[in-house]
Tab-separated table of C-alpha atoms and ligand atoms in Angstrom:
chain	number	residue	atom	x	y	z
A	10	MET	CA	42.657	-50.980	16.832
A	11	ILE	CA	45.386	-53.372	17.910
A	12	SER	CA	48.822	-52.471	16.622
A	13	THR	CA	52.286	-53.582	17.720
A	14	VAL	CA	55.892	-53.473	16.558
A	15	ILE	CA	55.149	-56.514	14.385
A	16	ASP	CA	52.438	-55.106	12.107
A	17	GLN	CA	54.187	-51.732	12.069
A	18	SER	CA	57.602	-53.041	11.041
A	19	LEU	CA	56.342	-55.662	8.580
A	20	ASN	CA	53.720	-53.359	7.009
A	21	LEU	CA	50.711	-55.457	7.995
A	22	GLU	CA	47.230	-54.313	9.023
A	23	PHE	CA	47.092	-56.835	11.881
A	24	PRO	CA	49.864	-58.555	13.922
A	25	ILE	CA	48.934	-62.026	12.708
A	26	PHE	CA	50.882	-64.644	10.751
A	27	GLN	CA	49.444	-67.636	8.952
A	28	GLY	CA	51.126	-70.924	9.880
A	29	GLY	CA	53.418	-72.397	7.221
A	30	MET	CA	51.329	-75.540	6.895
A	31	ALA	CA	52.904	-78.301	4.816
A	32	TRP	CA	50.944	-79.187	1.636
A	33	VAL	CA	48.339	-76.579	2.649
A	34	ALA	CA	49.966	-73.160	2.536
A	35	ASP	CA	50.144	-72.424	-1.190
A	36	ALA	CA	50.119	-69.108	-3.065
A	37	TYR	CA	46.307	-68.838	-2.840
A	38	LEU	CA	46.168	-69.133	0.948
A	39	ALA	CA	49.241	-66.946	1.485
A	40	ALA	CA	47.874	-64.228	-0.828
A	41	GLY	CA	44.435	-64.536	0.806
A	42	VAL	CA	45.854	-63.917	4.269
A	43	SER	CA	48.162	-61.130	3.077
A	44	ASN	CA	45.309	-59.408	1.215
A	45	ALA	CA	43.322	-59.660	4.449
A	46	GLY	CA	45.991	-57.675	6.312
A	47	GLY	CA	47.932	-60.519	7.948
A	48	LEU	CA	51.200	-62.126	6.915
A	49	GLY	CA	50.577	-64.974	4.482
A	50	LEU	CA	53.273	-67.606	4.130
A	51	ILE	CA	53.975	-70.175	1.448
A	52	ALA	CA	55.114	-73.539	2.826
A	53	ALA	CA	58.323	-74.657	1.139
A	54	MET	CA	58.063	-78.070	2.799
A	55	ASN	CA	56.606	-80.012	-0.095
A	56	SER	CA	58.124	-78.182	-3.076
A	57	ASN	CA	61.466	-78.487	-4.760
A	58	GLY	CA	63.282	-75.274	-5.729
A	59	GLU	CA	61.507	-74.792	-9.033
A	60	GLN	CA	58.054	-75.498	-7.644
A	61	LEU	CA	58.684	-73.056	-4.815
A	62	ARG	CA	59.843	-70.408	-7.276
A	63	ALA	CA	56.640	-70.848	-9.304
A	64	GLU	CA	54.502	-70.609	-6.143
A	65	ILE	CA	56.283	-67.414	-5.058
A	66	ARG	CA	55.758	-65.869	-8.503
A	67	LYS	CA	52.079	-66.834	-8.449
A	68	CYS	CA	51.718	-65.207	-5.034
A	69	LYS	CA	53.337	-62.005	-6.302
A	70	GLU	CA	50.603	-61.887	-8.958
A	71	LEU	CA	47.845	-62.463	-6.421
A	72	THR	CA	48.915	-59.813	-3.908
A	73	ASP	CA	50.962	-56.657	-3.664
A	74	LYS	CA	51.022	-56.988	0.129
A	75	PRO	CA	53.961	-58.471	2.076
A	76	PHE	CA	54.114	-62.257	2.259
A	77	GLY	CA	56.777	-64.724	3.353
A	78	VAL	CA	57.996	-68.286	2.961
A	79	ASN	CA	58.150	-70.976	5.648
A	80	VAL	CA	61.201	-73.205	5.274
A	81	MET	CA	60.654	-76.536	6.999
A	82	LEU	CA	64.176	-77.526	7.961
A	83	ALA	CA	63.544	-81.269	7.934
A	84	SER	CA	62.396	-81.072	4.300
A	85	PRO	CA	64.628	-82.778	1.725
A	86	TYR	CA	64.375	-79.513	-0.264
A	87	ALA	CA	65.481	-77.175	2.537
A	88	ASP	CA	68.821	-76.290	0.865
A	89	GLU	CA	67.140	-75.485	-2.467
A	90	ALA	CA	64.421	-73.486	-0.745
A	91	ALA	CA	67.025	-71.543	1.229
A	92	GLN	CA	68.529	-70.234	-2.023
A	93	VAL	CA	65.287	-69.700	-3.968
A	94	VAL	CA	63.923	-67.347	-1.293
A	95	ILE	CA	66.994	-65.153	-1.757
A	96	ASP	CA	66.827	-65.250	-5.568
A	97	GLU	CA	63.146	-64.321	-5.515
A	98	GLY	CA	63.651	-61.380	-3.176
A	99	ILE	CA	61.565	-62.766	-0.322
A	100	LYS	CA	61.758	-60.382	2.648
A	101	ILE	CA	60.374	-62.527	5.485
A	102	ILE	CA	61.149	-66.154	6.315
A	103	THR	CA	59.791	-68.326	9.078
A	104	THR	CA	61.352	-71.721	9.792
A	105	GLY	CA	60.131	-74.862	11.519
A	106	ALA	CA	61.145	-78.245	12.859
A	107	GLY	CA	64.808	-77.500	13.482
A	108	ASN	CA	67.644	-75.022	13.878
A	109	PRO	CA	68.101	-72.725	10.844
A	110	GLY	CA	71.619	-71.772	12.041
A	111	LYS	CA	73.400	-72.790	8.855
A	112	TYR	CA	71.291	-70.436	6.701
A	113	MET	CA	71.117	-67.467	9.057
A	114	GLU	CA	74.139	-65.604	7.744
A	115	LYS	CA	73.215	-65.729	4.086
A	116	TRP	CA	69.586	-64.861	4.783
A	117	THR	CA	70.323	-61.893	7.022
A	118	GLU	CA	73.030	-60.677	4.597
A	119	ALA	CA	70.368	-60.724	1.877
A	120	GLY	CA	68.303	-58.381	4.074
A	121	ILE	CA	65.726	-61.022	4.957
A	122	LYS	CA	63.913	-60.827	8.279
A	123	VAL	CA	64.231	-64.351	9.703
A	124	ILE	CA	61.594	-65.393	12.218
A	125	PRO	CA	62.232	-68.977	13.389
A	126	VAL	CA	59.623	-71.089	15.138
A	127	VAL	CA	61.011	-72.251	18.472
A	128	ALA	CA	59.669	-74.692	21.020
A	129	SER	CA	62.243	-73.954	23.738
A	130	VAL	CA	64.020	-71.067	25.462
A	131	ALA	CA	67.429	-72.462	24.454
A	132	LEU	CA	66.677	-72.267	20.727
A	133	ALA	CA	65.069	-68.822	21.121
A	134	ARG	CA	68.297	-67.533	22.717
A	135	LYS	CA	70.429	-69.123	19.993
A	136	MET	CA	68.269	-67.575	17.285
A	137	GLU	CA	68.495	-64.121	18.812
A	138	LYS	CA	72.302	-64.436	18.870
A	139	SER	CA	72.442	-65.485	15.224
A	140	GLY	CA	70.426	-62.481	14.066
A	141	ALA	CA	66.764	-63.522	14.099
A	142	TYR	CA	64.406	-60.557	13.724
A	143	ALA	CA	61.808	-62.136	16.016
A	144	VAL	CA	60.831	-65.631	17.158
A	145	ILE	CA	57.573	-67.535	17.058
A	146	ALA	CA	57.149	-69.415	20.349
A	147	GLU	CA	54.969	-72.376	19.445
A	148	GLY	CA	53.306	-74.468	22.129
A	149	GLY	CA	52.410	-78.134	21.764
A	150	GLU	CA	48.705	-77.337	21.290
A	151	SER	CA	49.515	-76.632	17.661
A	152	GLY	CA	49.022	-78.988	14.768
A	153	GLY	CA	51.863	-80.743	12.997
A	154	HIS	CA	55.318	-81.114	14.475
A	155	VAL	CA	55.071	-80.190	18.157
A	156	GLY	CA	57.337	-79.429	21.100
A	157	ASP	CA	56.720	-80.453	24.725
A	158	LEU	CA	55.761	-77.147	26.340
A	159	THR	CA	52.344	-75.542	26.179
A	160	THR	CA	51.844	-72.029	24.812
A	161	MET	CA	50.892	-70.808	28.299
A	162	ALA	CA	54.212	-72.013	29.758
A	163	LEU	CA	56.487	-71.365	26.776
A	164	VAL	CA	55.566	-67.840	25.663
A	165	PRO	CA	56.362	-65.941	28.893
A	166	GLN	CA	59.612	-67.886	29.319
A	167	VAL	CA	60.735	-66.961	25.813
A	168	VAL	CA	59.600	-63.348	26.342
A	169	ASP	CA	61.794	-63.180	29.455
A	170	ALA	CA	64.775	-64.771	27.723
A	171	VAL	CA	65.106	-62.617	24.570
A	172	SER	CA	64.841	-58.939	23.651
A	173	ILE	CA	63.546	-59.475	20.106
A	174	PRO	CA	59.764	-59.546	19.471
A	175	VAL	CA	57.943	-62.780	20.344
A	176	ILE	CA	54.976	-64.080	18.386
A	177	ALA	CA	52.788	-66.697	20.083
A	178	ALA	CA	51.569	-69.834	18.315
A	179	GLY	CA	49.727	-72.991	19.260
A	180	GLY	CA	46.137	-73.020	20.490
A	181	ILE	CA	45.155	-69.653	19.019
A	182	CYS	CA	42.050	-69.258	16.869
A	183	ASP	CA	39.904	-66.526	18.426
A	184	GLY	CA	40.152	-63.102	20.026
A	185	ARG	CA	40.256	-64.380	23.587
A	186	GLN	CA	43.347	-66.412	22.781
A	187	ILE	CA	44.952	-63.466	20.990
A	188	ALA	CA	44.296	-61.280	24.046
A	189	ALA	CA	45.775	-63.973	26.290
A	190	ALA	CA	48.879	-64.232	24.095
A	191	PHE	CA	49.369	-60.473	24.434
A	192	MET	CA	49.021	-60.757	28.203
A	193	LEU	CA	51.834	-63.333	28.138
A	194	GLY	CA	54.066	-60.749	26.468
A	195	ALA	CA	53.692	-61.687	22.808
A	196	VAL	CA	53.358	-58.887	20.244
A	197	GLY	CA	51.764	-60.999	17.548
A	198	VAL	CA	50.164	-64.372	16.920
A	199	GLN	CA	50.436	-67.175	14.398
A	200	VAL	CA	47.291	-69.062	13.462
A	201	GLY	CA	47.212	-72.297	11.492
A	202	THR	CA	44.221	-74.524	12.165
A	203	ARG	CA	41.535	-71.852	11.654
A	204	PHE	CA	42.944	-70.944	8.235
A	205	LEU	CA	42.486	-74.568	7.117
A	206	VAL	CA	38.824	-73.711	6.513
A	207	ALA	CA	39.436	-70.300	4.939
A	208	LYS	CA	37.629	-69.834	1.622
A	209	GLU	CA	41.040	-69.145	0.056
A	210	CYS	CA	42.451	-72.451	1.339
A	211	THR	CA	42.613	-74.990	-1.498
A	212	ILE	CA	42.751	-78.252	0.488
A	213	ALA	CA	40.280	-81.121	-0.063
A	214	GLN	CA	36.761	-80.378	1.226
A	215	GLU	CA	36.886	-83.634	3.216
A	216	TYR	CA	39.797	-82.214	5.239
A	217	LYS	CA	37.873	-78.999	5.980
A	218	ASP	CA	34.788	-81.006	6.972
A	219	ARG	CA	36.846	-83.155	9.355
A	220	VAL	CA	38.202	-80.032	11.081
A	221	LEU	CA	34.712	-78.499	11.256
A	222	LYS	CA	33.293	-81.530	13.027
A	223	ALA	CA	36.229	-82.111	15.397
A	224	LYS	CA	35.586	-82.290	19.143
A	225	ASP	CA	37.871	-81.026	21.906
A	226	ILE	CA	39.670	-84.322	22.531
A	227	ASP	CA	39.923	-85.388	18.884
A	228	THR	CA	43.621	-84.659	18.322
A	229	VAL	CA	46.456	-87.062	19.189
A	230	VAL	CA	50.237	-87.005	19.008
A	231	THR	CA	52.008	-89.715	17.031
A	232	GLY	CA	55.689	-90.219	16.285
A	233	LYS	CA	57.128	-89.554	19.759
A	234	ARG	CA	59.211	-92.709	19.469
A	235	LEU	CA	60.883	-91.371	16.324
A	236	GLY	CA	61.727	-88.053	17.968
A	237	HIS	CA	59.346	-86.035	15.788
A	238	PRO	CA	55.977	-85.910	17.493
A	239	VAL	CA	53.142	-84.764	15.249
A	240	ARG	CA	49.624	-83.655	16.268
A	241	SER	CA	46.738	-84.646	14.029
A	242	ILE	CA	43.076	-85.571	14.203
A	243	ARG	CA	42.454	-89.100	15.463
A	244	ASN	CA	41.408	-91.496	12.689
A	245	ALA	CA	42.002	-95.017	11.351
A	246	PHE	CA	45.549	-94.040	10.421
A	247	THR	CA	46.531	-92.724	13.869
A	248	ARG	CA	44.958	-95.753	15.596
A	249	GLU	CA	46.982	-98.145	13.439
A	250	TYR	CA	50.123	-96.033	13.827
A	251	LEU	CA	49.866	-95.768	17.611
A	252	LYS	CA	49.307	-99.505	17.937
A	253	LYS	CA	52.580	-100.094	16.072
A	254	GLU	CA	54.397	-97.241	17.793
A	255	TYR	CA	53.766	-98.848	21.187
A	256	ASN	CA	54.791	-102.274	19.939
A	257	GLU	CA	58.523	-101.707	19.657
A	258	ALA	CA	59.271	-105.423	19.701
A	259	GLU	CA	57.478	-106.065	16.408
A	260	TYR	CA	57.724	-102.772	14.536
A	261	SER	CA	61.035	-101.079	13.791
A	262	ASN	CA	61.520	-97.318	13.539
A	263	GLU	CA	62.080	-97.721	9.794
A	264	GLU	CA	58.696	-99.396	9.440
A	265	LEU	CA	57.065	-96.578	11.396
A	266	GLU	CA	58.740	-93.912	9.229
A	267	LYS	CA	57.495	-95.681	6.126
A	268	LEU	CA	53.979	-95.919	7.499
A	269	GLY	CA	53.791	-92.119	7.813
A	270	THR	CA	55.337	-91.238	4.457
A	271	GLY	CA	52.966	-89.502	2.056
A	272	THR	CA	50.062	-89.453	4.486
A	273	VAL	CA	49.823	-85.649	4.867
A	274	ARG	CA	49.517	-85.238	1.132
A	275	LEU	CA	46.963	-88.068	1.009
A	276	ALA	CA	44.702	-86.183	3.425
A	277	VAL	CA	45.340	-82.618	2.238
A	278	ARG	CA	45.253	-83.140	-1.510
A	279	GLY	CA	43.630	-86.581	-1.832
A	280	GLY	CA	40.882	-85.938	0.731
A	281	ASP	CA	41.428	-89.320	2.402
A	282	VAL	CA	40.848	-88.289	6.005
A	283	SER	CA	40.739	-91.894	7.249
A	284	ASN	CA	44.061	-93.202	5.951
A	285	GLY	CA	45.857	-89.865	5.722
A	286	THR	CA	47.317	-87.587	8.424
A	287	VAL	CA	44.884	-84.761	9.183
A	288	LEU	CA	47.277	-82.296	10.812
A	289	ALA	CA	45.376	-79.887	13.080
A	290	GLY	CA	45.790	-78.237	16.471
A	291	GLN	CA	43.810	-78.640	19.683
A	292	VAL	CA	41.612	-75.694	18.728
A	293	ALA	CA	40.129	-77.641	15.782
A	294	ALA	CA	36.909	-78.028	17.783
A	295	MET	CA	36.570	-74.235	18.028
A	296	VAL	CA	36.677	-73.827	14.262
A	297	LYS	CA	33.003	-73.738	13.347
A	298	LYS	CA	32.619	-72.179	9.924
A	299	GLU	CA	34.218	-71.503	6.582
A	300	GLN	CA	34.932	-67.811	6.098
A	301	THR	CA	37.225	-65.652	4.051
A	302	ALA	CA	40.599	-64.917	5.611
A	303	ARG	CA	39.494	-61.291	6.031
A	304	GLU	CA	36.322	-62.275	7.882
A	305	MET	CA	38.381	-64.497	10.188
A	306	ILE	CA	41.037	-61.898	10.937
A	307	GLU	CA	38.594	-59.027	11.478
A	308	GLU	CA	36.436	-61.179	13.753
A	309	MET	CA	39.446	-62.318	15.787
A	310	PHE	CA	40.838	-58.818	16.309
A	311	GLU	CA	37.448	-57.262	17.048
A	312	GLN	CA	37.006	-59.847	19.803
A	313	ALA	CA	40.585	-59.405	21.067
A	314	GLU	CA	40.009	-55.673	21.355
A	315	GLU	CA	36.764	-56.203	23.238
A	316	VAL	CA	38.440	-58.627	25.659
A	317	LEU	CA	41.455	-56.374	26.218
A	318	ASN	CA	39.244	-53.300	26.727
A	319	GLY	CA	37.233	-55.200	29.328
A	320	ALA	CA	40.249	-56.634	31.112
A	321	THR	CA	40.341	-54.010	33.837
A	322	LYS	CA	36.979	-55.177	35.217
A	323	TRP	CA	38.848	-57.585	37.490
A	324	VAL	CA	41.178	-54.942	38.884
A	325	LYS	CA	39.795	-53.317	42.008
B	417	TUI	O1	57.409	-77.308	12.135
B	417	TUI	C1	56.369	-77.184	12.723
B	417	TUI	N1	55.247	-77.854	12.391
B	417	TUI	C2	55.148	-78.760	11.365
B	417	TUI	S1	56.376	-79.166	10.300
B	417	TUI	C3	55.390	-80.244	9.514
B	417	TUI	S2	55.930	-81.152	8.156
B	417	TUI	C4	55.559	-82.711	8.579
B	417	TUI	N2	54.672	-83.290	7.812
B	417	TUI	C5	54.339	-84.521	8.065
B	417	TUI	C6	54.874	-85.205	9.116
B	417	TUI	C7	55.766	-84.588	9.923
B	417	TUI	C8	56.110	-83.298	9.667
B	417	TUI	C9	54.169	-80.229	10.076
B	417	TUI	N3	54.055	-79.377	11.095
B	417	TUI	N4	56.271	-76.329	13.760
B	417	TUI	C10	57.399	-75.584	14.212
B	417	TUI	C11	58.128	-76.327	15.260
B	417	TUI	N5	59.421	-76.395	15.323
B	417	TUI	N6	57.592	-77.032	16.234
B	417	TUI	C12	58.618	-77.575	16.970
B	417	TUI	C13	59.780	-77.131	16.374
B	417	TUI	C14	61.123	-77.422	16.723
B	417	TUI	C15	61.450	-78.617	17.348
B	417	TUI	C16	62.748	-78.910	17.630
B	417	TUI	C17	62.130	-76.538	16.393
B	417	TUI	C18	63.423	-76.847	16.681
B	417	TUI	C19	63.736	-78.022	17.293
B	417	TUI	O2	65.023	-78.370	17.586
B	417	TUI	C20	66.003	-77.437	17.294
B	417	TUI	C21	67.364	-78.013	17.334
B	417	TUI	O3	68.156	-77.463	18.108
B	417	TUI	O4	67.618	-78.926	16.548
């Protein structure tokens, strides 16, 4: 059995979080992962306050296990979400795509364990100072909004810089990668891409099929010019976008912003995987089959245990 300070203190069966995937992570996925012994999270990104409240209440009906909310700081609804999580008695919050500094005091005062996603040592240090319970160090292998550093480089640097628990994210979808994350000093992992094809995940089947047939080099990063790089699966949309992104003379930043607007929803909920943004990490190619969240988590941790138990074979 693999058990760390993270599953023990958050009352989980396994030290694994589900990524707070925008438009994807609804009450059904969050409850599915929580019922499977991990930490499910509802993404607040795409919901206004009232929609988020309804999603939280639905999740409470679907599970009696701990679950959390991911507040995407660049969301237009971040302020509303920040209050709703308190009103609804949410105990665990993860954040993404920014510095949650302005909410830290009221969240920690409400007894919430705040676990920000960080892509740098500097932000990890800042978060520890402002009362974060743990940090998720997310490497640029991940899907969605990405930082510059890889998981391999980032995780040990964050582990050395802070004394709070570190959870590794980015490029993790099987037991070997979980074992590796532990070797880097992490005490838990966050997985996004693999849960896209969970039976409990309600996204369009076309999106799941695109992930299932992805090859190793199928993801690309768009949006660097705008200062918010995003990793997704290469398609007609990313080809068109990249052409315009590298043609600064003819296409303004405003035009680029507009081009991307609504495209995640189009892929996730509309199933248009050609003209929409199919957010996924570099491990998409390793995701081979649809399973329940429990099957995924048990398989991952069985393999991690096997790998960790065998690790001494190299030590003479
Ligand atoms: O946030 C993510 N991943 C995301 S957010 C998202 S929503 C979206 N949808 C469509 C298009 C664009 C975005 C999709 N995926 N991961 C966590 C993460 N946070 N990665 C990187 C960061 C980050 C980056 C810079 C955190 C903080 C930061 O700067 C902090 C500062 O000091 O301002």
